[in-house]
Amino acid sequence: MHRGLKPLLAVAGIALAAGCAAPSEPQVTFYSHGNSVTVNPAQYCDATGQNCVTPPENTVGDLRVPDRNPLQISVPGEVAAAPWQVVFIYRGLNGEQLDGRSQVFPPDSRHAYTLQLPPDGGRLEHVEVQKFSAVLTPGADGGVDFSIGGSWILNVQQ
């Protein structure tokens, strides 16, 4: 009876380890007012903009961010290793829909960002973290173009 138990435990251990394995694509965490949500990429490609992964369903996160409160964003090393930025949509104090963006953060310069609405902002509605990929441009001059190689999306709940 003990002879059959060891192989069964070994198989169960392998299955458990596989079920607990880290996701293959990096996740971004959004945090505000005591709550957080971790989001899978809606789009994710390698550093050259090739080999893109088909996103799973439900890649958009939802988080309550009270009016005029900051939103903290934490990105893993795979995202911080490339240029990245935060783009967002918000409602102005007069109700007008506006958009904004952070600066582009150079590779390996930061793993977190706190989004504060501009002075004319009243309510945050939508946030997207964008990781850039470099694509070499064919031609005599050569060169590098940047495209969005990864994006993580948050819809803000009130």
C-alpha positions as YAML, in Angstrom:
chain: A
units: angstrom
residues:
- id: 1
  name: MET
  ca: [0.00, 0.00, 0.00]
- id: 2
  name: HIS
  ca: [2.87, 2.41, 0.71]
- id: 3
  name: ARG
  ca: [4.43, 1.63, -2.66]
- id: 4
  name: GLY
  ca: [1.45, 3.20, -4.53]
- id: 5
  name: LEU
  ca: [1.27, 6.20, -2.22]
- id: 6
  name: LYS
  ca: [4.69, 7.68, -3.12]
- id: 7
  name: PRO
  ca: [4.03, 7.97, -6.87]
- id: 8
  name: LEU
  ca: [0.59, 9.44, -6.16]
- id: 9
  name: LEU
  ca: [2.11, 12.06, -3.84]
- id: 10
  name: ALA
  ca: [4.78, 12.88, -6.44]
- id: 11
  name: VAL
  ca: [2.16, 13.42, -9.14]
- id: 12
  name: ALA
  ca: [0.04, 15.53, -6.78]
- id: 13
  name: GLY
  ca: [3.09, 17.64, -5.89]
- id: 14
  name: ILE
  ca: [3.88, 18.26, -9.57]
- id: 15
  name: ALA
  ca: [0.26, 19.19, -10.30]
- id: 16
  name: LEU
  ca: [0.17, 21.54, -7.33]
- id: 17
  name: ALA
  ca: [3.42, 23.22, -8.39]
- id: 18
  name: ALA
  ca: [2.13, 23.64, -11.94]
- id: 19
  name: GLY
  ca: [-1.11, 25.17, -10.66]
- id: 20
  name: CYS
  ca: [0.82, 27.68, -8.57]
- id: 21
  name: ALA
  ca: [3.27, 28.66, -11.31]
- id: 22
  name: ALA
  ca: [3.70, 32.36, -11.99]
- id: 23
  name: PRO
  ca: [1.91, 33.76, -15.04]
- id: 24
  name: SER
  ca: [4.04, 33.97, -18.17]
- id: 25
  name: GLU
  ca: [3.09, 37.59, -18.91]
- id: 26
  name: PRO
  ca: [3.80, 40.35, -16.40]
- id: 27
  name: GLN
  ca: [0.95, 41.77, -14.34]
- id: 28
  name: VAL
  ca: [0.44, 45.38, -13.23]
- id: 29
  name: THR
  ca: [-1.08, 46.31, -9.87]
- id: 30
  name: PHE
  ca: [-3.34, 49.34, -9.36]
- id: 31
  name: TYR
  ca: [-4.01, 50.59, -5.81]
- id: 32
  name: SER
  ca: [-6.26, 53.28, -4.36]
- id: 33
  name: HIS
  ca: [-8.00, 54.03, -1.10]
- id: 34
  name: GLY
  ca: [-7.12, 50.72, 0.59]
- id: 35
  name: ASN
  ca: [-7.98, 48.43, -2.34]
- id: 36
  name: SER
  ca: [-5.95, 46.96, -5.18]
- id: 37
  name: VAL
  ca: [-6.39, 44.93, -8.34]
- id: 38
  name: THR
  ca: [-3.78, 43.04, -10.34]
- id: 39
  name: VAL
  ca: [-4.31, 43.06, -14.10]
- id: 40
  name: ASN
  ca: [-3.09, 40.78, -16.87]
- id: 41
  name: PRO
  ca: [-1.97, 42.41, -20.11]
- id: 42
  name: ALA
  ca: [-4.61, 43.14, -22.73]
- id: 43
  name: GLN
  ca: [-1.74, 42.99, -25.23]
- id: 44
  name: TYR
  ca: [1.80, 41.71, -24.75]
- id: 45
  name: CYS
  ca: [4.64, 41.35, -27.26]
- id: 46
  name: ASP
  ca: [8.37, 40.75, -26.89]
- id: 47
  name: ALA
  ca: [10.90, 43.63, -26.84]
- id: 48
  name: THR
  ca: [10.99, 43.81, -30.64]
- id: 49
  name: GLY
  ca: [7.21, 44.06, -30.99]
- id: 50
  name: GLN
  ca: [7.04, 40.51, -32.36]
- id: 51
  name: ASN
  ca: [5.74, 37.28, -30.84]
- id: 52
  name: CYS
  ca: [2.58, 38.77, -29.40]
- id: 53
  name: VAL
  ca: [0.52, 36.77, -26.94]
- id: 54
  name: THR
  ca: [-3.22, 36.42, -27.46]
- id: 55
  name: PRO
  ca: [-4.80, 37.92, -24.36]
- id: 56
  name: PRO
  ca: [-7.11, 35.86, -22.19]
- id: 57
  name: GLU
  ca: [-10.63, 37.08, -21.61]
- id: 58
  name: ASN
  ca: [-11.32, 39.56, -18.80]
- id: 59
  name: THR
  ca: [-8.05, 41.45, -19.04]
- id: 60
  name: VAL
  ca: [-9.57, 44.76, -17.91]
- id: 61
  name: GLY
  ca: [-9.39, 45.50, -14.20]
- id: 62
  name: ASP
  ca: [-11.98, 47.39, -12.17]
- id: 63
  name: LEU
  ca: [-11.15, 49.45, -9.10]
- id: 64
  name: ARG
  ca: [-12.98, 52.09, -7.09]
- id: 65
  name: VAL
  ca: [-11.04, 55.37, -7.01]
- id: 66
  name: PRO
  ca: [-12.91, 58.12, -5.14]
- id: 67
  name: ASP
  ca: [-13.05, 61.52, -6.83]
- id: 68
  name: ARG
  ca: [-9.77, 63.45, -6.81]
- id: 69
  name: ASN
  ca: [-7.91, 60.63, -5.03]
- id: 70
  name: PRO
  ca: [-4.54, 59.37, -6.33]
- id: 71
  name: LEU
  ca: [-4.05, 56.03, -8.03]
- id: 72
  name: GLN
  ca: [-0.83, 54.13, -7.38]
- id: 73
  name: ILE
  ca: [0.53, 51.88, -10.12]
- id: 74
  name: SER
  ca: [3.17, 49.21, -9.64]
- id: 75
  name: VAL
  ca: [4.87, 47.53, -12.62]
- id: 76
  name: PRO
  ca: [7.15, 44.46, -12.52]
- id: 77
  name: GLY
  ca: [10.73, 44.36, -13.78]
- id: 78
  name: GLU
  ca: [9.69, 43.12, -17.24]
- id: 79
  name: VAL
  ca: [7.71, 46.32, -17.78]
- id: 80
  name: ALA
  ca: [10.16, 48.67, -16.06]
- id: 81
  name: ALA
  ca: [13.00, 47.29, -18.22]
- id: 82
  name: ALA
  ca: [11.47, 49.05, -21.25]
- id: 83
  name: PRO
  ca: [10.19, 52.60, -21.76]
- id: 84
  name: TRP
  ca: [6.64, 52.87, -20.39]
- id: 85
  name: GLN
  ca: [3.98, 55.47, -19.67]
- id: 86
  name: VAL
  ca: [0.51, 55.91, -18.18]
- id: 87
  name: VAL
  ca: [-2.35, 57.32, -20.27]
- id: 88
  name: PHE
  ca: [-5.71, 58.18, -18.72]
- id: 89
  name: ILE
  ca: [-9.16, 59.62, -19.31]
- id: 90
  name: TYR
  ca: [-10.86, 61.77, -16.71]
- id: 91
  name: ARG
  ca: [-13.78, 64.18, -16.25]
- id: 92
  name: GLY
  ca: [-12.97, 67.80, -15.66]
- id: 93
  name: LEU
  ca: [-14.59, 69.78, -12.89]
- id: 94
  name: ASN
  ca: [-17.04, 71.09, -15.53]
- id: 95
  name: GLY
  ca: [-17.95, 67.53, -16.65]
- id: 96
  name: GLU
  ca: [-15.93, 67.63, -19.89]
- id: 97
  name: GLN
  ca: [-14.10, 64.41, -20.84]
- id: 98
  name: LEU
  ca: [-10.34, 65.01, -20.95]
- id: 99
  name: ASP
  ca: [-7.24, 62.89, -21.43]
- id: 100
  name: GLY
  ca: [-3.71, 62.99, -20.13]
- id: 101
  name: ARG
  ca: [-0.50, 61.04, -19.98]
- id: 102
  name: SER
  ca: [2.57, 60.74, -17.83]
- id: 103
  name: GLN
  ca: [6.03, 61.27, -19.16]
- id: 104
  name: VAL
  ca: [7.68, 58.25, -20.80]
- id: 105
  name: PHE
  ca: [9.78, 56.59, -18.13]
- id: 106
  name: PRO
  ca: [13.20, 55.44, -19.40]
- id: 107
  name: PRO
  ca: [14.13, 51.75, -19.02]
- id: 108
  name: ASP
  ca: [14.98, 50.66, -15.48]
- id: 109
  name: SER
  ca: [14.20, 54.10, -14.02]
- id: 110
  name: ARG
  ca: [11.12, 53.26, -11.95]
- id: 111
  name: HIS
  ca: [8.73, 50.48, -10.96]
- id: 112
  name: ALA
  ca: [5.90, 52.64, -9.63]
- id: 113
  name: TYR
  ca: [3.96, 55.77, -10.44]
- id: 114
  name: THR
  ca: [1.31, 57.74, -8.56]
- id: 115
  name: LEU
  ca: [-1.32, 59.27, -10.83]
- id: 116
  name: GLN
  ca: [-2.68, 62.55, -9.50]
- id: 117
  name: LEU
  ca: [-5.32, 64.26, -11.61]
- id: 118
  name: PRO
  ca: [-4.42, 67.68, -13.02]
- id: 119
  name: PRO
  ca: [-5.97, 70.70, -11.22]
- id: 120
  name: ASP
  ca: [-8.89, 70.72, -13.68]
- id: 121
  name: GLY
  ca: [-9.71, 67.06, -12.93]
- id: 122
  name: GLY
  ca: [-12.62, 65.84, -10.91]
- id: 123
  name: ARG
  ca: [-13.02, 62.12, -11.63]
- id: 124
  name: LEU
  ca: [-10.70, 59.49, -13.09]
- id: 125
  name: GLU
  ca: [-12.44, 57.10, -15.53]
- id: 126
  name: HIS
  ca: [-9.92, 54.96, -17.41]
- id: 127
  name: VAL
  ca: [-6.20, 54.20, -17.07]
- id: 128
  name: GLU
  ca: [-3.81, 52.30, -19.31]
- id: 129
  name: VAL
  ca: [-0.19, 51.39, -18.67]
- id: 130
  name: GLN
  ca: [1.68, 51.15, -21.98]
- id: 131
  name: LYS
  ca: [5.04, 49.41, -22.42]
- id: 132
  name: PHE
  ca: [6.91, 50.33, -25.58]
- id: 133
  name: SER
  ca: [8.65, 47.89, -27.93]
- id: 134
  name: ALA
  ca: [11.42, 48.89, -30.31]
- id: 135
  name: VAL
  ca: [10.94, 47.98, -33.95]
- id: 136
  name: LEU
  ca: [13.89, 48.39, -36.30]
- id: 137
  name: THR
  ca: [12.91, 50.34, -39.40]
- id: 138
  name: PRO
  ca: [14.15, 48.92, -42.70]
- id: 139
  name: GLY
  ca: [15.78, 51.30, -45.14]
- id: 140
  name: ALA
  ca: [19.03, 53.08, -45.91]
- id: 141
  name: ASP
  ca: [18.99, 55.14, -42.72]
- id: 142
  name: GLY
  ca: [17.73, 52.31, -40.55]
- id: 143
  name: GLY
  ca: [16.36, 53.47, -37.26]
- id: 144
  name: VAL
  ca: [14.06, 52.54, -34.47]
- id: 145
  name: ASP
  ca: [10.33, 53.09, -34.18]
- id: 146
  name: PHE
  ca: [8.47, 52.50, -30.97]
- id: 147
  name: SER
  ca: [5.12, 50.78, -30.76]
- id: 148
  name: ILE
  ca: [2.95, 49.72, -27.85]
- id: 149
  name: GLY
  ca: [4.19, 46.24, -27.02]
- id: 150
  name: GLY
  ca: [2.16, 45.78, -23.87]
- id: 151
  name: SER
  ca: [-0.90, 47.37, -22.30]
- id: 152
  name: TRP
  ca: [-2.70, 46.92, -18.99]
- id: 153
  name: ILE
  ca: [-6.16, 48.48, -18.65]
- id: 154
  name: LEU
  ca: [-8.13, 49.69, -15.64]
- id: 155
  name: ASN
  ca: [-11.71, 50.96, -15.64]
- id: 156
  name: VAL
  ca: [-12.29, 53.20, -12.66]
- id: 157
  name: GLN
  ca: [-15.44, 52.69, -10.62]
- id: 158
  name: GLN
  ca: [-16.97, 55.51, -8.57]
...
